[in-house]
Amino acid sequence: MHRVLQHPLVDHKLTLLRDRGTARPLFRDLLDELGLLLAVEATRHLPTVPTPVDTPLEAMEGRRMDPRDPVLVPILRAGLGLLPAFLRLLPTAKVGHLGMARDHATLRPVPYYKNFPPELEARPVFVLDPMLATGGSACEALAEVKGAGAKHLTLVCLLAAPEGVARVERSHPDVDLVLGCIDRQLNEKGYILPGLGDAGDRLFGTV
Ligand code: PRP
Ligand code: URA
């Protein structure tokens, strides 16, 4: 099941982000702001527990997040662009890292690094990547975190191709999928159209 953000600020910031003329500092800031909007939606179903609290006026029962801290797993490199926003909303989150590079010829993901915190089973796990194109990297990433024990999974992507969404939903129907926008299609090189180009390159200046 997927949800797509519907918000005028997403439309506005995404349009600026897509613009080929947007320079790297602004690109980073926009991705961060869009990350915050995604984080609000992605955390909508986080478990909370009843907690008594004394306000200056009286006692009441509030709610706090379940003490088992969530886990954020950015897919390197571009997923790092979403991490600071998620950490601002979830400052006690643990962070795992997953290195995944798309082979430009085959478009298949090549895993190159993995480091997860312990006890994934009991924690909500958010896998972060701004781009969902063929879906190969996301499917491999979800298989890796499931292999490490994760059971409560949300995949968060800013821009998606319909092909990638269908592939993730087919391969991982149990995963909650939160998206900023679904674009028209992939091109023959596996890039999202109209898209925003190569997110990692634009974020880190490796173009
Ligand atoms: C990009 C993007 C995704 C992947 C999406 O990463 O950040 O991880 O491609 O494509 P897919 O859905 O077809 O697998 P890339 O491999 O270019 O690495 P980078 O983030 O280091 O630039
Ligand atoms: N990865 C990107 O960064 N951009 C695309 O359009 C597809 C994959």
PDB file of N, CA and C in Angstrom, residues 110-183:
ATOM      1  N   VAL A 110      24.018  -2.960  -6.588  1.00  0.00           N
ATOM      2  CA  VAL A 110      25.174  -3.694  -6.073  1.00  0.00           C
ATOM      3  C   VAL A 110      25.400  -3.242  -4.623  1.00  0.00           C
ATOM      4  N   PRO A 111      25.082  -4.124  -3.645  1.00  0.00           N
ATOM      5  CA  PRO A 111      25.290  -3.740  -2.242  1.00  0.00           C
ATOM      6  C   PRO A 111      26.783  -3.642  -1.938  1.00  0.00           C
ATOM      7  N   TYR A 112      27.210  -2.587  -1.185  1.00  0.00           N
ATOM      8  CA  TYR A 112      28.640  -2.470  -0.853  1.00  0.00           C
ATOM      9  C   TYR A 112      28.895  -2.169   0.613  1.00  0.00           C
ATOM     10  N   TYR A 113      27.853  -1.920   1.415  1.00  0.00           N
ATOM     11  CA  TYR A 113      28.082  -1.645   2.836  1.00  0.00           C
ATOM     12  C   TYR A 113      26.798  -1.908   3.610  1.00  0.00           C
ATOM     13  N   LYS A 114      26.967  -2.438   4.820  1.00  0.00           N
ATOM     14  CA  LYS A 114      25.785  -2.727   5.652  1.00  0.00           C
ATOM     15  C   LYS A 114      26.173  -2.604   7.110  1.00  0.00           C
ATOM     16  N   ASN A 115      25.423  -1.837   7.887  1.00  0.00           N
ATOM     17  CA  ASN A 115      25.687  -1.707   9.321  1.00  0.00           C
ATOM     18  C   ASN A 115      24.376  -1.318  10.005  1.00  0.00           C
ATOM     19  N   PHE A 116      23.766  -2.294  10.698  1.00  0.00           N
ATOM     20  CA  PHE A 116      22.468  -2.058  11.326  1.00  0.00           C
ATOM     21  C   PHE A 116      22.586  -2.092  12.844  1.00  0.00           C
ATOM     22  N   PRO A 117      21.758  -1.287  13.555  1.00  0.00           N
ATOM     23  CA  PRO A 117      21.704  -1.419  15.016  1.00  0.00           C
ATOM     24  C   PRO A 117      21.030  -2.736  15.400  1.00  0.00           C
ATOM     25  N   PRO A 118      21.221  -3.176  16.656  1.00  0.00           N
ATOM     26  CA  PRO A 118      20.617  -4.446  17.081  1.00  0.00           C
ATOM     27  C   PRO A 118      19.108  -4.314  17.315  1.00  0.00           C
ATOM     28  N   GLU A 119      18.472  -5.439  17.482  1.00  0.00           N
ATOM     29  CA  GLU A 119      17.050  -5.547  17.853  1.00  0.00           C
ATOM     30  C   GLU A 119      16.129  -4.830  16.881  1.00  0.00           C
ATOM     31  N   LEU A 120      16.318  -5.106  15.612  1.00  0.00           N
ATOM     32  CA  LEU A 120      15.441  -4.489  14.603  1.00  0.00           C
ATOM     33  C   LEU A 120      14.011  -5.004  14.710  1.00  0.00           C
ATOM     34  N   GLU A 121      13.858  -6.247  15.205  1.00  0.00           N
ATOM     35  CA  GLU A 121      12.535  -6.908  15.203  1.00  0.00           C
ATOM     36  C   GLU A 121      11.455  -6.058  15.853  1.00  0.00           C
ATOM     37  N   ALA A 122      11.826  -5.434  16.997  1.00  0.00           N
ATOM     38  CA  ALA A 122      10.797  -4.781  17.811  1.00  0.00           C
ATOM     39  C   ALA A 122      10.621  -3.308  17.458  1.00  0.00           C
ATOM     40  N   ARG A 123      11.425  -2.800  16.539  1.00  0.00           N
ATOM     41  CA  ARG A 123      11.417  -1.352  16.290  1.00  0.00           C
ATOM     42  C   ARG A 123      10.781  -1.014  14.942  1.00  0.00           C
ATOM     43  N   PRO A 124      10.125   0.164  14.863  1.00  0.00           N
ATOM     44  CA  PRO A 124       9.720   0.630  13.538  1.00  0.00           C
ATOM     45  C   PRO A 124      10.976   1.024  12.752  1.00  0.00           C
ATOM     46  N   VAL A 125      11.071   0.569  11.515  1.00  0.00           N
ATOM     47  CA  VAL A 125      12.260   0.837  10.687  1.00  0.00           C
ATOM     48  C   VAL A 125      11.831   1.636   9.457  1.00  0.00           C
ATOM     49  N   PHE A 126      12.522   2.752   9.238  1.00  0.00           N
ATOM     50  CA  PHE A 126      12.232   3.620   8.094  1.00  0.00           C
ATOM     51  C   PHE A 126      13.417   3.562   7.130  1.00  0.00           C
ATOM     52  N   VAL A 127      13.180   3.055   5.928  1.00  0.00           N
ATOM     53  CA  VAL A 127      14.224   3.014   4.898  1.00  0.00           C
ATOM     54  C   VAL A 127      14.065   4.266   4.034  1.00  0.00           C
ATOM     55  N   LEU A 128      15.158   5.024   3.883  1.00  0.00           N
ATOM     56  CA  LEU A 128      15.079   6.341   3.242  1.00  0.00           C
ATOM     57  C   LEU A 128      15.853   6.369   1.933  1.00  0.00           C
ATOM     58  N   ASP A 129      15.205   6.799   0.868  1.00  0.00           N
ATOM     59  CA  ASP A 129      15.887   7.016  -0.410  1.00  0.00           C
ATOM     60  C   ASP A 129      15.027   7.990  -1.221  1.00  0.00           C
ATOM     61  N   PRO A 130      15.585   9.120  -1.669  1.00  0.00           N
ATOM     62  CA  PRO A 130      14.711  10.054  -2.409  1.00  0.00           C
ATOM     63  C   PRO A 130      14.191   9.489  -3.723  1.00  0.00           C
ATOM     64  N   MET A 131      14.894   8.510  -4.322  1.00  0.00           N
ATOM     65  CA  MET A 131      14.515   8.068  -5.669  1.00  0.00           C
ATOM     66  C   MET A 131      14.121   6.597  -5.696  1.00  0.00           C
ATOM     67  N   LEU A 132      12.941   6.324  -6.271  1.00  0.00           N
ATOM     68  CA  LEU A 132      12.487   4.945  -6.492  1.00  0.00           C
ATOM     69  C   LEU A 132      12.272   4.806  -7.999  1.00  0.00           C
ATOM     70  N   ALA A 133      13.227   4.213  -8.686  1.00  0.00           N
ATOM     71  CA  ALA A 133      13.166   4.165 -10.165  1.00  0.00           C
ATOM     72  C   ALA A 133      12.687   2.781 -10.613  1.00  0.00           C
ATOM     73  N   THR A 134      13.614   1.847 -10.917  1.00  0.00           N
ATOM     74  CA  THR A 134      13.167   0.490 -11.263  1.00  0.00           C
ATOM     75  C   THR A 134      12.648  -0.241 -10.026  1.00  0.00           C
ATOM     76  N   GLY A 135      13.081   0.232  -8.859  1.00  0.00           N
ATOM     77  CA  GLY A 135      12.699  -0.433  -7.605  1.00  0.00           C
ATOM     78  C   GLY A 135      13.718  -1.474  -7.163  1.00  0.00           C
ATOM     79  N   GLY A 136      14.752  -1.696  -7.992  1.00  0.00           N
ATOM     80  CA  GLY A 136      15.754  -2.714  -7.661  1.00  0.00           C
ATOM     81  C   GLY A 136      16.456  -2.426  -6.344  1.00  0.00           C
ATOM     82  N   SER A 137      16.927  -1.185  -6.167  1.00  0.00           N
ATOM     83  CA  SER A 137      17.664  -0.847  -4.934  1.00  0.00           C
ATOM     84  C   SER A 137      16.750  -0.968  -3.722  1.00  0.00           C
ATOM     85  N   ALA A 138      15.528  -0.450  -3.836  1.00  0.00           N
ATOM     86  CA  ALA A 138      14.600  -0.479  -2.697  1.00  0.00           C
ATOM     87  C   ALA A 138      14.268  -1.924  -2.322  1.00  0.00           C
ATOM     88  N   CYS A 139      14.006  -2.771  -3.306  1.00  0.00           N
ATOM     89  CA  CYS A 139      13.643  -4.168  -3.005  1.00  0.00           C
ATOM     90  C   CYS A 139      14.802  -4.886  -2.335  1.00  0.00           C
ATOM     91  N   GLU A 140      16.008  -4.644  -2.845  1.00  0.00           N
ATOM     92  CA  GLU A 140      17.189  -5.269  -2.239  1.00  0.00           C
ATOM     93  C   GLU A 140      17.386  -4.750  -0.810  1.00  0.00           C
ATOM     94  N   ALA A 141      17.202  -3.440  -0.629  1.00  0.00           N
ATOM     95  CA  ALA A 141      17.377  -2.837   0.698  1.00  0.00           C
ATOM     96  C   ALA A 141      16.354  -3.424   1.682  1.00  0.00           C
ATOM     97  N   LEU A 142      15.116  -3.547   1.249  1.00  0.00           N
ATOM     98  CA  LEU A 142      14.076  -4.094   2.138  1.00  0.00           C
ATOM     99  C   LEU A 142      14.391  -5.551   2.480  1.00  0.00           C
ATOM    100  N   ALA A 143      14.898  -6.306   1.495  1.00  0.00           N
ATOM    101  CA  ALA A 143      15.268  -7.700   1.773  1.00  0.00           C
ATOM    102  C   ALA A 143      16.402  -7.748   2.796  1.00  0.00           C
ATOM    103  N   GLU A 144      17.354  -6.824   2.702  1.00  0.00           N
ATOM    104  CA  GLU A 144      18.486  -6.796   3.653  1.00  0.00           C
ATOM    105  C   GLU A 144      18.005  -6.489   5.074  1.00  0.00           C
ATOM    106  N   VAL A 145      17.145  -5.483   5.218  1.00  0.00           N
ATOM    107  CA  VAL A 145      16.714  -5.141   6.589  1.00  0.00           C
ATOM    108  C   VAL A 145      15.778  -6.215   7.153  1.00  0.00           C
ATOM    109  N   LYS A 146      14.980  -6.828   6.281  1.00  0.00           N
ATOM    110  CA  LYS A 146      14.155  -7.951   6.756  1.00  0.00           C
ATOM    111  C   LYS A 146      15.056  -9.110   7.179  1.00  0.00           C
ATOM    112  N   GLY A 147      16.108  -9.355   6.403  1.00  0.00           N
ATOM    113  CA  GLY A 147      17.063 -10.426   6.738  1.00  0.00           C
ATOM    114  C   GLY A 147      17.714 -10.176   8.090  1.00  0.00           C
ATOM    115  N   ALA A 148      17.845  -8.898   8.466  1.00  0.00           N
ATOM    116  CA  ALA A 148      18.445  -8.561   9.765  1.00  0.00           C
ATOM    117  C   ALA A 148      17.383  -8.545  10.872  1.00  0.00           C
ATOM    118  N   GLY A 149      16.140  -8.875  10.534  1.00  0.00           N
ATOM    119  CA  GLY A 149      15.104  -9.031  11.558  1.00  0.00           C
ATOM    120  C   GLY A 149      13.968  -8.034  11.512  1.00  0.00           C
ATOM    121  N   ALA A 150      14.076  -6.948  10.711  1.00  0.00           N
ATOM    122  CA  ALA A 150      13.046  -5.899  10.731  1.00  0.00           C
ATOM    123  C   ALA A 150      11.686  -6.453  10.306  1.00  0.00           C
ATOM    124  N   LYS A 151      10.648  -6.020  11.024  1.00  0.00           N
ATOM    125  CA  LYS A 151       9.296  -6.506  10.729  1.00  0.00           C
ATOM    126  C   LYS A 151       8.310  -5.372  10.472  1.00  0.00           C
ATOM    127  N   HIS A 152       8.586  -4.201  11.041  1.00  0.00           N
ATOM    128  CA  HIS A 152       7.656  -3.074  10.909  1.00  0.00           C
ATOM    129  C   HIS A 152       8.326  -2.025  10.029  1.00  0.00           C
ATOM    130  N   LEU A 153       8.087  -2.135   8.725  1.00  0.00           N
ATOM    131  CA  LEU A 153       8.897  -1.370   7.770  1.00  0.00           C
ATOM    132  C   LEU A 153       8.111  -0.312   7.006  1.00  0.00           C
ATOM    133  N   THR A 154       8.737   0.858   6.883  1.00  0.00           N
ATOM    134  CA  THR A 154       8.209   1.916   6.019  1.00  0.00           C
ATOM    135  C   THR A 154       9.319   2.317   5.049  1.00  0.00           C
ATOM    136  N   LEU A 155       8.998   2.349   3.762  1.00  0.00           N
ATOM    137  CA  LEU A 155       9.943   2.845   2.759  1.00  0.00           C
ATOM    138  C   LEU A 155       9.502   4.257   2.396  1.00  0.00           C
ATOM    139  N   VAL A 156      10.445   5.207   2.475  1.00  0.00           N
ATOM    140  CA  VAL A 156      10.124   6.612   2.226  1.00  0.00           C
ATOM    141  C   VAL A 156      10.921   7.085   1.014  1.00  0.00           C
ATOM    142  N   CYS A 157      10.212   7.513  -0.033  1.00  0.00           N
ATOM    143  CA  CYS A 157      10.879   8.005  -1.251  1.00  0.00           C
ATOM    144  C   CYS A 157      10.202   9.296  -1.679  1.00  0.00           C
ATOM    145  N   LEU A 158      11.009  10.238  -2.144  1.00  0.00           N
ATOM    146  CA  LEU A 158      10.440  11.508  -2.574  1.00  0.00           C
ATOM    147  C   LEU A 158       9.820  11.388  -3.966  1.00  0.00           C
ATOM    148  N   LEU A 159      10.568  10.848  -4.904  1.00  0.00           N
ATOM    149  CA  LEU A 159      10.083  10.733  -6.287  1.00  0.00           C
ATOM    150  C   LEU A 159      10.080   9.273  -6.705  1.00  0.00           C
ATOM    151  N   ALA A 160       9.001   8.840  -7.354  1.00  0.00           N
ATOM    152  CA  ALA A 160       8.915   7.431  -7.740  1.00  0.00           C
ATOM    153  C   ALA A 160       8.442   7.311  -9.181  1.00  0.00           C
ATOM    154  N   ALA A 161       8.884   6.248  -9.843  1.00  0.00           N
ATOM    155  CA  ALA A 161       8.324   5.869 -11.139  1.00  0.00           C
ATOM    156  C   ALA A 161       7.250   4.810 -10.884  1.00  0.00           C
ATOM    157  N   PRO A 162       6.210   4.778 -11.707  1.00  0.00           N
ATOM    158  CA  PRO A 162       5.153   3.772 -11.485  1.00  0.00           C
ATOM    159  C   PRO A 162       5.718   2.343 -11.485  1.00  0.00           C
ATOM    160  N   GLU A 163       6.739   2.112 -12.313  1.00  0.00           N
ATOM    161  CA  GLU A 163       7.356   0.776 -12.383  1.00  0.00           C
ATOM    162  C   GLU A 163       7.950   0.365 -11.031  1.00  0.00           C
ATOM    163  N   GLY A 164       8.602   1.327 -10.363  1.00  0.00           N
ATOM    164  CA  GLY A 164       9.232   1.042  -9.070  1.00  0.00           C
ATOM    165  C   GLY A 164       8.206   0.796  -7.986  1.00  0.00           C
ATOM    166  N   VAL A 165       7.148   1.592  -8.010  1.00  0.00           N
ATOM    167  CA  VAL A 165       6.083   1.421  -7.003  1.00  0.00           C
ATOM    168  C   VAL A 165       5.478   0.022  -7.148  1.00  0.00           C
ATOM    169  N   ALA A 166       5.184  -0.366  -8.398  1.00  0.00           N
ATOM    170  CA  ALA A 166       4.556  -1.677  -8.632  1.00  0.00           C
ATOM    171  C   ALA A 166       5.484  -2.801  -8.171  1.00  0.00           C
ATOM    172  N   ARG A 167       6.784  -2.639  -8.441  1.00  0.00           N
ATOM    173  CA  ARG A 167       7.729  -3.702  -8.069  1.00  0.00           C
ATOM    174  C   ARG A 167       7.835  -3.861  -6.550  1.00  0.00           C
ATOM    175  N   VAL A 168       7.906  -2.733  -5.844  1.00  0.00           N
ATOM    176  CA  VAL A 168       7.994  -2.816  -4.373  1.00  0.00           C
ATOM    177  C   VAL A 168       6.704  -3.432  -3.816  1.00  0.00           C
ATOM    178  N   GLU A 169       5.573  -3.019  -4.353  1.00  0.00           N
ATOM    179  CA  GLU A 169       4.302  -3.528  -3.807  1.00  0.00           C
ATOM    180  C   GLU A 169       4.137  -5.024  -4.090  1.00  0.00           C
ATOM    181  N   ARG A 170       4.699  -5.450  -5.232  1.00  0.00           N
ATOM    182  CA  ARG A 170       4.627  -6.873  -5.582  1.00  0.00           C
ATOM    183  C   ARG A 170       5.550  -7.690  -4.669  1.00  0.00           C
ATOM    184  N   SER A 171       6.780  -7.199  -4.497  1.00  0.00           N
ATOM    185  CA  SER A 171       7.792  -7.974  -3.759  1.00  0.00           C
ATOM    186  C   SER A 171       7.677  -7.829  -2.244  1.00  0.00           C
ATOM    187  N   HIS A 172       7.154  -6.680  -1.782  1.00  0.00           N
ATOM    188  CA  HIS A 172       7.096  -6.417  -0.327  1.00  0.00           C
ATOM    189  C   HIS A 172       5.733  -5.831   0.036  1.00  0.00           C
ATOM    190  N   PRO A 173       4.658  -6.634  -0.116  1.00  0.00           N
ATOM    191  CA  PRO A 173       3.314  -6.097   0.129  1.00  0.00           C
ATOM    192  C   PRO A 173       3.078  -5.691   1.578  1.00  0.00           C
ATOM    193  N   ASP A 174       3.934  -6.141   2.474  1.00  0.00           N
ATOM    194  CA  ASP A 174       3.781  -5.817   3.898  1.00  0.00           C
ATOM    195  C   ASP A 174       4.376  -4.450   4.248  1.00  0.00           C
ATOM    196  N   VAL A 175       5.087  -3.833   3.341  1.00  0.00           N
ATOM    197  CA  VAL A 175       5.812  -2.594   3.661  1.00  0.00           C
ATOM    198  C   VAL A 175       4.946  -1.373   3.351  1.00  0.00           C
ATOM    199  N   ASP A 176       4.921  -0.456   4.305  1.00  0.00           N
ATOM    200  CA  ASP A 176       4.212   0.810   4.133  1.00  0.00           C
ATOM    201  C   ASP A 176       5.082   1.703   3.237  1.00  0.00           C
ATOM    202  N   LEU A 177       4.499   2.248   2.182  1.00  0.00           N
ATOM    203  CA  LEU A 177       5.284   3.024   1.214  1.00  0.00           C
ATOM    204  C   LEU A 177       4.762   4.462   1.209  1.00  0.00           C
ATOM    205  N   VAL A 178       5.650   5.398   1.579  1.00  0.00           N
ATOM    206  CA  VAL A 178       5.269   6.809   1.639  1.00  0.00           C
ATOM    207  C   VAL A 178       6.049   7.573   0.575  1.00  0.00           C
ATOM    208  N   LEU A 179       5.329   8.274  -0.303  1.00  0.00           N
ATOM    209  CA  LEU A 179       5.938   8.901  -1.474  1.00  0.00           C
ATOM    210  C   LEU A 179       5.608  10.388  -1.526  1.00  0.00           C
ATOM    211  N   GLY A 180       6.548  11.154  -2.085  1.00  0.00           N
ATOM    212  CA  GLY A 180       6.268  12.566  -2.305  1.00  0.00           C
ATOM    213  C   GLY A 180       5.487  12.790  -3.583  1.00  0.00           C
ATOM    214  N   CYS A 181       5.801  11.995  -4.610  1.00  0.00           N
ATOM    215  CA  CYS A 181       5.175  12.198  -5.919  1.00  0.00           C
ATOM    216  C   CYS A 181       5.461  10.984  -6.805  1.00  0.00           C
ATOM    217  N   ILE A 182       4.504  10.607  -7.642  1.00  0.00           N
ATOM    218  CA  ILE A 182       4.754   9.556  -8.646  1.00  0.00           C
ATOM    219  C   ILE A 182       4.838  10.223 -10.008  1.00  0.00           C
ATOM    220  N   ASP A 183       5.990  10.068 -10.663  1.00  0.00           N
ATOM    221  CA  ASP A 183       6.190  10.674 -11.983  1.00  0.00           C
ATOM    222  C   ASP A 183       5.656   9.773 -13.091  1.00  0.00           C
TER     223      ASP A 183
END
